C-alpha cells in the first residue's frame, strides 16, 4: 500500500510534542509492514540538513505555487527516516519557514501551511506518484482532502486516492478569516454559516479536514468518543457526531528504538523488567543532576510536559503545600505558559530539598526523568493519546493520571484486591482527587512486593507501533473502500 503522510512536525527533524513522535514512528512501522511511505513536512530553519543527511532534489527546484495573489517558490530536500525505507520530503521556502518558532501568530500563518499542503501534492505530481491513502495530520494538513476533491480533481493521478484525517488535538483548529478562503484557492460558495469550511464566523482548516476526508481518526478510542461531546469537542462535537460511523480511535505506539530502557543512550544505566536493579542507579543519577538528596524510601515524582492548561499541572497549585509535606520529591521539566513556568520555579525555590524544576525543552533530561523517577505525574484535563505515560510504563515508572482520552485507555488503575493495574488514575478534574491519588500511590509504594507487580505489569505491556500500524492498515483499507463507493 502507498501512503503519503503530511505533518507539521516529525522526529528527529523537528519536534514540539507527541505529533512529531507519531510522524517519526508510524511511517517507519508502516514501511516495515511493506508499505511505500512518503512523509511531507516544512524545512524549518532549525533543521540542519547536513546533520540529517538530507539531499537537495535537483529535479524539484523553484516550483511555483499561487497563494492568493502571491507567487511563491519552493525547493525540496529529501532523505529517509533513520533506519527506515520511509522517505521524507521537506518543503524549503525561507520566506515562510525561517522563523524563530515553528508555529507562529504571524499574519501569514495560514499561508505557511497552505504552502505545505499544495507543495506535498505538487511533489507527488512531479514524481507521478499517487498514494492509496493521503494521511493528513491535524489542521496544518486539514485542507488536503478538500484540495484533492476540489482543486486537483482535474488530475486523474489521484482518482484512486482516499484521505484519512487524523486529529491529534481538537483544541487547535487552524481558524482564519474569510480572506483565507481565497488564499487557499477555494470558492466563496463553500463559505457560508454551517458550511463545510465555515466554523463560528471563521475558516477552519480542522473542520474542512473533518468534512472532506473519507475517514477521520483520532489517537485513542476514548478521545474518539469524548470529542463528540460538548465538554471535549471544542465546538466541533456536532460535526464529529454526524460522522461518527467514519470516526475511529487508534492509540499511538512508542518507538522502541528511542524509548527503551534496555537501549536508551541518554540514561546512565540500562535495565529491563527482569533486571531492575539499575533503575535505582538512574534515580540516584537523576537526583544528583536535579541537586536533590537521595533517599531510597522517598519516591520521586517526575513531570515532563508542555506547560499548558491541557496538562493539568495547575491542579498541583492549590495543594502544593500539603503535597510537599509528604515523603516525596518532585523533578519537573517543562516549558510553555509563563504562569506555570513561574509556579515550577517558585516551588523549586520554596522546597529546596524536595522540588527541582527545569524550565525548558531537554530531550536528554526527559529520558533521564522517565528512567529515574518512581512515579510519573500526568493529570491532564484532556489527553488525546499521551505518550509520556506509555514511556513511563515501559520504564517501570508508575503513572498517576486523570482518566481521560488515551490515559484512560493505557493506564489501568491499580486494584489491591485483584492485584491488577499498572498505575493510578482518578476521574474528577480537581486538586482534591489528585491529592487523594498521590496519597494512594504513596501507600502502595511502601508495599514493595505490590509495587514491583505494578511496575512489571507496565513494563511488559505491548505498546509497540507494530500493532497500532496494523490497525492503521485496516483503516486505510476502509478509507479506500469508502472512496471507491463515492
Ligand atoms: P503532547 O504532544 O500533547 O505534548 P505527548 O505525551 O503526546 O503530549 O508527547 C509529548 C512529547 O514531548 C514526549 O515525547 C515528551 O517527552 C516530549 N516533551 C514534552 N515537553 C518536553 C520538554 N520540556 N522537554 C523534552 N521533551 C518534552
Ligand atoms: C497531541 C496530543 C497528545 C498525543 C499527540 C500525538 O499532541 O496532545 O495527547 O499523544 O498529539 O498523537
Short mmCIF file of C-alpha atoms and ligand atoms in Angstrom, two decimals:
data_model
loop_
_atom_site.label_atom_id
_atom_site.label_comp_id
_atom_site.label_asym_id
_atom_site.label_seq_id
_atom_site.Cartn_x
_atom_site.Cartn_y
_atom_site.Cartn_z
CA UNK A 1 0.00 0.00 0.00
CA UNK A 2 1.23 3.53 -0.80
CA UNK A 3 0.82 6.14 1.94
CA UNK A 4 1.53 9.88 1.90
CA UNK A 5 1.88 11.24 5.42
CA UNK A 6 1.66 15.00 5.94
CA UNK A 7 2.60 16.58 9.25
CA UNK A 8 3.88 19.91 10.57
CA UNK A 9 6.47 18.15 12.75
CA UNK A 10 8.41 14.90 12.62
CA UNK A 11 11.05 13.44 14.93
CA UNK A 12 14.11 13.56 14.64
CA UNK A 13 13.94 16.65 12.41
CA UNK A 14 11.65 18.92 14.42
CA UNK A 15 9.53 18.36 17.50
CA UNK A 16 7.38 20.31 19.91
CA UNK A 17 5.18 17.43 21.11
CA UNK A 18 3.80 13.98 20.52
CA UNK A 19 2.76 14.62 16.90
CA UNK A 20 6.45 14.60 16.00
CA UNK A 21 6.93 11.25 17.73
CA UNK A 22 3.99 9.81 15.79
CA UNK A 23 5.15 11.23 12.45
CA UNK A 24 8.63 9.82 13.07
CA UNK A 25 7.49 6.36 14.14
CA UNK A 26 4.25 5.39 12.38
CA UNK A 27 5.72 5.77 8.86
CA UNK A 28 8.64 3.56 9.92
CA UNK A 29 6.27 0.91 11.28
CA UNK A 30 4.22 1.07 8.06
CA UNK A 31 7.38 0.67 5.97
CA UNK A 32 8.22 -2.43 7.99
CA UNK A 33 4.79 -3.75 7.03
CA UNK A 34 5.78 -3.32 3.37
CA UNK A 35 4.03 -0.02 2.73
CA UNK A 36 5.64 2.56 0.48
CA UNK A 37 5.60 5.71 2.61
CA UNK A 38 6.43 9.32 1.85
CA UNK A 39 6.38 11.88 4.67
CA UNK A 40 5.98 15.60 3.90
CA UNK A 41 6.92 18.46 6.23
CA UNK A 42 8.33 22.00 6.11
CA UNK A 43 12.07 22.60 6.16
CA UNK A 44 12.17 24.93 9.19
CA UNK A 45 15.37 26.89 9.77
CA UNK A 46 16.08 24.79 12.88
CA UNK A 47 16.53 21.67 10.76
CA UNK A 48 20.17 21.02 9.92
CA UNK A 49 20.16 19.34 6.51
CA UNK A 50 23.76 18.10 6.80
CA UNK A 51 23.22 16.55 10.23
CA UNK A 52 20.25 14.57 8.90
CA UNK A 53 21.90 13.63 5.61
CA UNK A 54 19.23 15.41 3.56
CA UNK A 55 19.80 15.98 -0.14
CA UNK A 56 18.55 18.83 -2.33
CA UNK A 57 16.26 17.44 -5.03
CA UNK A 58 17.82 18.79 -8.21
CA UNK A 59 14.70 17.92 -10.20
CA UNK A 60 12.43 19.84 -7.80
CA UNK A 61 13.74 23.39 -7.84
CA UNK A 62 11.82 26.68 -7.77
CA UNK A 63 8.37 25.17 -8.01
CA UNK A 64 5.72 27.85 -8.25
CA UNK A 65 2.58 27.98 -6.13
CA UNK A 66 -0.01 30.70 -6.24
CA UNK A 67 -1.28 31.65 -2.77
CA UNK A 68 -3.92 34.36 -3.03
CA UNK A 69 -2.33 36.97 -5.26
CA UNK A 70 1.25 35.96 -4.40
CA UNK A 71 3.60 33.76 -6.37
CA UNK A 72 5.63 31.61 -4.00
CA UNK A 73 8.61 29.47 -4.98
CA UNK A 74 9.81 26.42 -3.10
CA UNK A 75 12.60 23.84 -3.33
CA UNK A 76 12.61 20.32 -1.96
CA UNK A 77 15.03 18.31 0.16
CA UNK A 78 14.68 14.63 0.69
CA UNK A 79 16.05 11.75 2.74
CA UNK A 80 14.95 8.70 4.63
CA UNK A 81 13.77 8.36 8.19
CA UNK A 82 16.62 6.90 10.27
CA UNK A 83 16.92 3.12 9.88
CA UNK A 84 13.96 3.01 7.57
CA UNK A 85 12.88 2.86 3.96
CA UNK A 86 10.24 5.54 4.61
CA UNK A 87 11.10 8.65 2.60
CA UNK A 88 10.85 12.24 3.81
CA UNK A 89 10.33 15.33 1.65
CA UNK A 90 10.95 18.74 3.19
CA UNK A 91 9.49 21.85 1.65
CA UNK A 92 12.10 24.59 1.52
CA UNK A 93 10.74 28.13 1.49
CA UNK A 94 12.73 30.51 3.73
CA UNK A 95 10.11 33.29 3.46
CA UNK A 96 7.68 31.10 5.36
CA UNK A 97 9.76 28.66 7.36
CA UNK A 98 12.71 30.65 8.65
CA UNK A 99 11.05 31.96 11.80
CA UNK A 100 12.11 31.71 15.47
CA UNK A 101 9.44 29.07 16.22
CA UNK A 102 7.70 26.51 14.06
CA UNK A 103 4.20 27.72 14.93
CA UNK A 104 3.65 31.48 14.99
CA UNK A 105 0.96 34.07 15.48
CA UNK A 106 2.19 35.88 12.39
CA UNK A 107 -0.34 37.29 9.95
CA UNK A 108 0.62 34.73 7.30
CA UNK A 109 0.34 31.57 9.45
CA UNK A 110 -2.43 30.39 7.12
CA UNK A 111 -0.17 30.80 4.07
CA UNK A 112 2.66 28.85 5.71
CA UNK A 113 0.54 25.72 5.90
CA UNK A 114 -1.40 26.30 2.69
CA UNK A 115 2.02 26.12 1.04
CA UNK A 116 2.91 22.84 2.78
CA UNK A 117 -0.29 21.23 1.54
CA UNK A 118 -0.01 22.40 -2.08
CA UNK A 119 3.67 21.51 -2.09
CA UNK A 120 3.03 17.94 -0.90
CA UNK A 121 0.53 17.39 -3.71
CA UNK A 122 2.78 19.04 -6.31
CA UNK A 123 5.77 16.90 -5.30
CA UNK A 124 3.66 13.78 -5.78
CA UNK A 125 2.60 15.06 -9.19
CA UNK A 126 6.22 15.67 -10.20
CA UNK A 127 7.03 12.06 -9.32
CA UNK A 128 3.84 10.83 -10.95
CA UNK A 129 3.25 9.01 -7.67
CA UNK A 130 -0.20 8.79 -6.11
CA UNK A 131 -0.81 7.32 -2.68
CA UNK A 132 -3.61 4.86 -1.95
CA UNK A 133 -4.24 6.93 1.13
CA UNK A 134 -3.32 10.50 1.91
CA UNK A 135 -2.89 10.59 5.69
CA UNK A 136 -3.32 14.19 6.90
CA UNK A 137 -2.45 15.14 10.45
CA UNK A 138 -4.07 17.99 12.40
CA UNK A 139 -5.21 21.32 10.99
CA UNK A 140 -1.89 22.05 9.28
CA UNK A 141 -2.83 19.33 6.76
CA UNK A 142 -6.61 19.66 7.11
CA UNK A 143 -7.24 21.24 3.72
CA UNK A 144 -5.70 18.45 1.69
CA UNK A 145 -8.80 16.22 1.44
CA UNK A 146 -10.71 19.23 0.07
CA UNK A 147 -7.81 20.15 -2.22
CA UNK A 148 -7.87 16.66 -3.76
CA UNK A 149 -11.63 16.77 -4.25
CA UNK A 150 -11.89 20.37 -5.48
CA UNK A 151 -8.61 21.94 -6.55
CA UNK A 152 -6.78 18.96 -8.04
CA UNK A 153 -9.78 16.91 -9.20
CA UNK A 154 -8.64 17.50 -12.79
CA UNK A 155 -5.61 15.31 -12.13
CA UNK A 156 -6.57 11.66 -12.71
CA UNK A 157 -3.38 10.63 -10.94
CA UNK A 158 -5.34 10.98 -7.68
CA UNK A 159 -8.53 9.28 -8.86
CA UNK A 160 -8.00 6.34 -6.52
CA UNK A 161 -6.55 8.27 -3.60
CA UNK A 162 -8.61 8.27 -0.40
CA UNK A 163 -7.96 10.60 2.50
CA UNK A 164 -7.73 9.96 6.19
CA UNK A 165 -7.69 12.91 8.56
CA UNK A 166 -6.13 12.33 11.99
CA UNK A 167 -6.98 14.59 14.90
CA UNK A 168 -4.17 14.77 17.46
CA UNK A 169 -5.62 17.71 19.36
CA UNK A 170 -9.00 19.26 18.61
CA UNK A 171 -8.19 22.36 20.63
CA UNK A 172 -6.01 23.65 17.79
CA UNK A 173 -8.27 24.16 14.80
CA UNK A 174 -6.43 26.47 12.42
CA UNK A 175 -9.06 29.20 12.27
CA UNK A 176 -8.58 32.17 9.96
CA UNK A 177 -10.61 34.99 8.45
CA UNK A 178 -12.69 34.95 5.28
CA UNK A 179 -9.81 36.12 3.00
CA UNK A 180 -8.03 32.82 3.69
CA UNK A 181 -10.69 31.03 1.62
CA UNK A 182 -9.32 32.74 -1.46
CA UNK A 183 -5.68 32.27 -0.42
CA UNK A 184 -6.37 28.53 -0.16
CA UNK A 185 -7.88 28.59 -3.64
CA UNK A 186 -11.44 27.64 -2.68
CA UNK A 187 -14.67 29.17 -3.87
CA UNK A 188 -16.54 31.51 -1.55
CA UNK A 189 -19.62 29.40 -2.38
CA UNK A 190 -18.38 26.91 0.23
CA UNK A 191 -18.06 29.58 2.88
CA UNK A 192 -21.44 30.16 4.49
CA UNK A 193 -22.70 29.69 8.06
CA UNK A 194 -22.61 25.98 8.84
CA UNK A 195 -20.93 25.16 5.51
CA UNK A 196 -18.00 22.74 5.18
CA UNK A 197 -15.30 25.41 5.57
CA UNK A 198 -17.06 27.78 7.96
CA UNK A 199 -16.97 27.49 11.74
CA UNK A 200 -18.19 30.23 14.03
CA UNK A 201 -17.52 33.02 11.57
CA UNK A 202 -14.08 31.73 10.64
CA UNK A 203 -12.47 29.46 8.06
CA UNK A 204 -11.41 26.36 9.98
CA UNK A 205 -8.82 24.03 8.46
CA UNK A 206 -9.78 21.41 11.06
CA UNK A 207 -13.44 21.49 10.08
CA UNK A 208 -12.51 21.19 6.40
CA UNK A 209 -10.50 18.06 7.24
CA UNK A 210 -13.48 16.55 9.02
CA UNK A 211 -15.86 17.46 6.21
CA UNK A 212 -13.87 16.22 3.20
CA UNK A 213 -11.95 13.14 4.36
CA UNK A 214 -13.29 9.65 3.80
CA UNK A 215 -12.25 8.54 7.27
CA UNK A 216 -11.47 10.52 10.41
CA UNK A 217 -9.27 9.09 13.10
CA UNK A 218 -8.00 10.19 16.43
CA UNK A 219 -5.37 8.82 18.74
CA UNK A 220 -7.38 6.80 21.27
CA UNK A 221 -10.83 5.25 21.43
CA UNK A 222 -11.84 7.22 24.49
CA UNK A 223 -10.88 10.52 22.83
CA UNK A 224 -12.87 9.49 19.75
CA UNK A 225 -15.95 9.34 22.00
CA UNK A 226 -15.05 12.38 24.05
CA UNK A 227 -14.73 14.74 21.07
CA UNK A 228 -18.32 14.01 20.15
CA UNK A 229 -19.37 15.73 23.39
CA UNK A 230 -19.56 19.44 24.19
CA UNK A 231 -17.00 19.11 27.02
CA UNK A 232 -14.22 17.93 24.74
CA UNK A 233 -15.32 18.77 21.18
CA UNK A 234 -14.34 22.47 21.24
CA UNK A 235 -17.43 23.30 19.20
CA UNK A 236 -16.86 20.62 16.55
CA UNK A 237 -18.71 17.90 18.50
CA UNK A 238 -21.74 18.19 16.19
CA UNK A 239 -19.68 17.68 13.03
CA UNK A 240 -17.92 14.72 14.57
CA UNK A 241 -21.09 13.11 15.92
CA UNK A 242 -22.64 13.46 12.47
CA UNK A 243 -19.72 11.45 11.09
CA UNK A 244 -19.46 9.01 13.98
CA UNK A 245 -19.58 5.95 11.72
CA UNK A 246 -16.45 7.21 9.95
CA UNK A 247 -14.64 8.16 13.14
CA UNK A 248 -12.13 5.72 14.66
CA UNK A 249 -9.68 5.78 17.55
CA UNK A 250 -6.27 4.11 17.35
CA UNK A 251 -3.94 4.51 20.26
CA UNK A 252 -0.36 5.57 19.38
CA UNK A 253 2.57 3.26 19.92
CA UNK A 254 6.00 4.11 21.18
CA UNK A 255 9.22 3.92 19.22
CA UNK A 256 11.12 1.13 20.95
CA UNK A 257 14.39 2.27 19.37
CA UNK A 258 14.17 5.69 21.01
CA UNK A 259 12.25 4.85 24.18
CA UNK A 260 13.52 1.59 25.59
CA UNK A 261 15.23 1.23 28.99
CA UNK A 262 17.38 -1.60 27.61
CA UNK A 263 18.88 0.58 24.84
CA UNK A 264 18.42 4.20 25.89
CA UNK A 265 21.66 6.08 25.20
CA UNK A 266 20.54 9.09 27.24
CA UNK A 267 20.34 7.26 30.57
CA UNK A 268 23.44 6.30 32.56
CA UNK A 269 22.33 2.73 33.44
CA UNK A 270 20.25 0.45 31.22
CA UNK A 271 17.77 -2.01 32.68
CA UNK A 272 14.79 -4.25 31.95
CA UNK A 273 11.80 -5.83 33.71
CA UNK A 274 13.97 -8.82 34.58
CA UNK A 275 16.98 -6.81 35.71
CA UNK A 276 15.56 -3.87 37.62
CA UNK A 277 18.48 -3.09 39.93
CA UNK A 278 19.87 -0.42 37.62
CA UNK A 279 16.69 1.62 37.80
CA UNK A 280 17.72 2.71 41.29
CA UNK A 281 21.10 3.86 39.96
CA UNK A 282 19.28 6.01 37.41
CA UNK A 283 17.26 7.50 40.28
CA UNK A 284 20.47 8.37 42.12
CA UNK A 285 21.95 9.94 39.00
CA UNK A 286 18.78 11.91 38.32
CA UNK A 287 18.71 13.30 41.85
CA UNK A 288 22.34 14.32 41.50
CA UNK A 289 21.53 16.20 38.30
CA UNK A 290 18.49 17.72 40.00
CA UNK A 291 20.58 18.63 43.06
CA UNK A 292 18.27 16.81 45.47
CA UNK A 293 19.30 14.38 48.23
CA UNK A 294 18.80 10.66 47.57
CA UNK A 295 16.72 8.51 49.89
CA UNK A 296 15.69 5.09 48.66
CA UNK A 297 12.44 5.16 50.62
CA UNK A 298 11.32 8.51 49.28
CA UNK A 299 9.64 8.19 45.89
CA UNK A 300 10.48 10.66 43.14
CA UNK A 301 7.57 12.02 41.11
CA UNK A 302 8.57 13.01 37.58
CA UNK A 303 6.88 15.55 35.33
CA UNK A 304 7.76 16.06 31.65
CA UNK A 305 5.25 18.26 29.95
CA UNK A 306 4.34 21.09 27.69
CA UNK A 307 3.05 23.61 30.21
CA UNK A 308 -0.46 24.37 29.02
CA UNK A 309 -3.83 24.13 30.70
CA UNK A 310 -4.31 20.80 28.84
CA UNK A 311 -1.78 19.04 31.04
CA UNK A 312 -3.41 19.70 34.42
CA UNK A 313 -0.25 20.89 36.21
CA UNK A 314 -2.45 23.68 37.59
CA UNK A 315 -4.14 21.04 39.80
CA UNK A 316 -0.95 20.93 41.86
CA UNK A 317 -1.02 24.64 42.66
CA UNK A 318 -3.69 24.71 45.40
CA UNK A 319 -2.35 21.57 47.10
CA UNK A 320 1.38 22.07 46.70
CA UNK A 321 1.97 22.85 50.40
CA UNK A 322 0.20 19.69 51.56
CA UNK A 323 1.84 17.54 48.89
CA UNK A 324 5.33 18.77 49.72
CA UNK A 325 4.83 17.79 53.39
CA UNK A 326 4.56 14.16 52.21
CA UNK A 327 7.60 11.88 51.96
CA UNK A 328 8.24 12.51 48.25
CA UNK A 329 10.35 14.54 45.85
CA UNK A 330 9.34 16.12 42.53
CA UNK A 331 11.56 16.56 39.48
CA UNK A 332 9.80 18.61 36.82
CA UNK A 333 10.75 19.50 33.25
CA UNK A 334 8.51 21.68 31.14
CA UNK A 335 8.04 24.86 29.19
CA UNK A 336 5.17 26.90 27.84
CA UNK A 337 2.72 29.02 29.79
CA UNK A 338 4.63 31.68 31.77
CA UNK A 339 2.35 31.37 34.80
CA UNK A 340 3.01 27.62 35.07
CA UNK A 341 6.73 28.10 34.45
CA UNK A 342 6.71 30.63 37.31
CA UNK A 343 4.89 28.15 39.55
CA UNK A 344 7.55 25.47 38.95
CA UNK A 345 10.35 27.94 39.63
CA UNK A 346 8.63 29.15 42.78
CA UNK A 347 8.12 25.58 44.04
CA UNK A 348 11.80 24.75 43.41
CA UNK A 349 12.96 27.78 45.37
CA UNK A 350 10.50 27.14 48.21
CA UNK A 351 11.04 23.38 48.66
CA UNK A 352 14.77 23.29 48.08
CA UNK A 353 15.36 19.69 49.19
CA UNK A 354 12.35 18.14 47.56
CA UNK A 355 11.39 20.02 44.37
CA UNK A 356 13.56 20.52 41.33
CA UNK A 357 12.40 22.35 38.22
CA UNK A 358 13.99 22.68 34.83
CA UNK A 359 12.15 25.18 32.69
CA UNK A 360 12.91 24.47 29.05
CA UNK A 361 12.93 21.74 26.47
CA UNK A 362 15.50 18.98 27.03
CA UNK A 363 15.12 15.57 25.39
CA UNK A 364 18.01 14.00 27.31
CA UNK A 365 16.61 15.11 30.67
CA UNK A 366 13.16 13.85 29.58
CA UNK A 367 14.68 10.37 29.17
CA UNK A 368 16.53 10.63 32.49
CA UNK A 369 13.37 11.63 34.38
CA UNK A 370 11.40 8.83 32.73
CA UNK A 371 14.02 6.31 33.85
CA UNK A 372 14.97 7.79 37.22
CA UNK A 373 11.58 8.70 38.70
CA UNK A 374 9.46 6.19 40.61
CA UNK A 375 6.15 7.79 39.67
CA UNK A 376 5.14 9.87 36.65
CA UNK A 377 2.57 12.61 37.06
CA UNK A 378 0.20 13.40 34.18
CA UNK A 379 -3.12 14.73 35.50
CA UNK A 380 -4.32 16.06 32.12
CA UNK A 381 -7.57 17.95 31.71
CA UNK A 382 -7.80 16.18 28.36
CA UNK A 383 -5.32 13.95 26.55
CA UNK A 384 -5.96 12.70 23.00
CA UNK A 385 -3.40 9.92 23.47
CA UNK A 386 -0.38 10.95 25.51
CA UNK A 387 2.98 9.31 25.01
CA UNK A 388 4.70 10.13 28.27
CA UNK A 389 2.54 7.76 30.29
CA UNK A 390 3.43 4.94 27.86
CA UNK A 391 7.13 5.79 28.03
CA UNK A 392 6.84 5.75 31.83
CA UNK A 393 5.00 2.44 31.89
CA UNK A 394 7.66 0.79 29.78
CA UNK A 395 10.40 2.25 32.02
CA UNK A 396 8.75 0.88 35.18
CA UNK A 397 7.84 4.39 36.33
CA UNK A 398 4.32 4.13 37.66
CA UNK A 399 1.97 6.77 36.21
CA UNK A 400 -0.60 8.83 38.10
CA UNK A 401 -3.07 10.12 35.51
CA UNK A 402 -6.50 11.56 35.12
CA UNK A 403 -8.82 9.09 33.45
CA UNK A 404 -9.31 10.80 30.10
CA UNK A 405 -8.53 10.07 26.43
CA UNK A 406 -5.50 7.90 25.84
CA UNK A 407 -4.61 7.99 29.53
CA UNK A 408 -7.83 6.09 30.27
CA UNK A 409 -7.03 3.58 27.52
CA UNK A 410 -3.46 2.82 28.58
CA UNK A 411 -3.28 3.29 32.36
CA UNK A 412 -5.35 0.84 34.38
CA UNK A 413 -5.99 1.85 37.97
CA UNK A 414 -4.32 -0.43 40.50
CA UNK A 415 -6.70 -2.73 42.31
CA UNK A 416 -5.30 -4.12 45.54
CA UNK A 417 -7.75 -6.99 45.90
CA UNK A 418 -7.36 -8.38 42.37
CA UNK A 419 -3.65 -7.48 42.03
CA UNK A 420 -4.39 -5.76 38.73
CA UNK A 421 -3.48 -2.45 37.22
CA UNK A 422 -0.33 -0.67 36.03
CA UNK A 423 -0.82 2.77 37.57
CA UNK A 424 -3.18 5.09 39.42
CA UNK A 425 -5.98 7.15 37.95
CA UNK A 426 -8.77 9.48 39.04
CA UNK A 427 -11.87 10.91 37.39
CA UNK A 428 -12.62 14.33 38.83
CA UNK A 429 -10.60 17.19 37.42
CA UNK A 430 -9.93 18.54 40.91
CA UNK A 431 -6.90 19.15 43.14
CA UNK A 432 -8.64 17.07 45.81
CA UNK A 433 -8.88 13.98 43.58
CA UNK A 434 -5.23 14.37 42.56
CA UNK A 435 -4.18 14.72 46.20
CA UNK A 436 -6.05 11.54 47.20
CA UNK A 437 -4.49 9.62 44.33
CA UNK A 438 -0.98 10.73 45.28
CA UNK A 439 -1.69 9.51 48.83
CA UNK A 440 -2.96 6.19 47.48
CA UNK A 441 0.18 5.75 45.35
CA UNK A 442 2.49 6.59 48.27
CA UNK A 443 0.73 3.97 50.38
CA UNK A 444 1.35 1.32 47.77
CA UNK A 445 4.95 2.45 47.24
CA UNK A 446 5.67 1.19 50.75
CA UNK A 447 4.38 -2.26 49.84
CA UNK A 448 7.47 -3.30 47.86
CA UNK A 449 6.00 -6.53 46.52
CA UNK A 450 2.79 -4.96 45.25
CA UNK A 451 4.77 -2.03 43.78
CA UNK A 452 7.05 -4.34 41.83
CA UNK A 453 3.97 -6.05 40.44
CA UNK A 454 2.57 -2.70 39.26
CA UNK A 455 5.90 -1.80 37.66
CA UNK A 456 6.26 -5.14 35.91
CA UNK A 457 2.74 -5.09 34.51
CA UNK A 458 3.54 -1.73 32.93
CA UNK A 459 6.93 -2.82 31.63
CA UNK A 460 5.58 -5.94 29.95
CA UNK A 461 2.61 -4.30 28.20
CA UNK A 462 2.97 -4.18 24.43
CA UNK A 463 2.99 -0.55 23.28
CA UNK A 464 4.81 -1.29 20.04
CA UNK A 465 3.95 0.67 16.94
CA UNK A 466 3.56 -2.55 15.05
CA UNK A 467 0.14 -3.34 16.48
CA UNK A 468 -1.08 0.28 16.00
CA UNK A 469 0.31 0.31 12.46
CA UNK A 470 -1.69 -2.85 11.68
CA UNK A 471 -4.82 -1.06 12.85
CA UNK A 472 -3.96 1.86 10.56
CA UNK A 473 -3.55 -0.54 7.67
CA UNK A 474 -7.08 -1.81 8.28
CA UNK A 475 -8.33 1.75 8.42
CA UNK A 476 -6.54 2.63 5.18
CA UNK A 477 -8.40 -0.25 3.54
CA UNK A 478 -11.69 1.05 4.94
CA UNK A 479 -10.85 4.52 3.59
CA UNK A 480 -10.12 3.05 0.15
CA UNK A 481 -13.44 1.18 0.14
CA UNK A 482 -15.29 4.32 1.19
CA UNK A 483 -13.58 6.21 -1.62
CA UNK A 484 -14.50 3.55 -4.17
CA UNK A 485 -18.16 3.83 -3.10
CA UNK A 486 -18.23 7.60 -3.75
P1 LIG B 1 1.75 16.44 23.72
O1 LIG B 1 2.00 16.08 22.31
O2 LIG B 1 0.34 16.87 24.00
O3 LIG B 1 2.74 17.40 24.28
P2 LIG B 1 2.53 13.68 24.33
O4 LIG B 1 2.58 12.96 25.61
O5 LIG B 1 1.86 13.01 23.21
O6 LIG B 1 1.91 15.10 24.61
O7 LIG B 1 4.01 13.94 23.80
C1 LIG B 1 4.90 14.80 24.40
C2 LIG B 1 6.28 14.54 23.86
O8 LIG B 1 7.07 15.71 24.01
C3 LIG B 1 7.01 13.44 24.60
O9 LIG B 1 7.91 12.79 23.73
C4 LIG B 1 7.75 14.23 25.69
O10 LIG B 1 8.86 13.54 26.18
C5 LIG B 1 8.13 15.47 24.94
N1 LIG B 1 8.26 16.67 25.76
C6 LIG B 1 7.29 17.48 26.24
N2 LIG B 1 7.80 18.50 26.93
C7 LIG B 1 9.14 18.33 26.90
C8 LIG B 1 10.24 19.08 27.44
N3 LIG B 1 10.07 20.19 28.15
N4 LIG B 1 11.49 18.62 27.18
C9 LIG B 1 11.68 17.50 26.46
N5 LIG B 1 10.69 16.75 25.94
C10 LIG B 1 9.44 17.17 26.15
C1 LIG B 2 -1.20 15.69 20.65
C2 LIG B 2 -1.88 15.26 21.95
C3 LIG B 2 -1.25 14.06 22.60
C4 LIG B 2 -0.93 12.98 21.57
C5 LIG B 2 -0.10 13.58 20.44
C6 LIG B 2 0.25 12.55 19.37
O1 LIG B 2 -0.11 16.50 20.89
O2 LIG B 2 -1.93 16.34 22.86
O3 LIG B 2 -2.12 13.53 23.56
O4 LIG B 2 -0.23 11.92 22.17
O5 LIG B 2 -0.82 14.60 19.82
O6 LIG B 2 -0.88 11.93 18.83
#
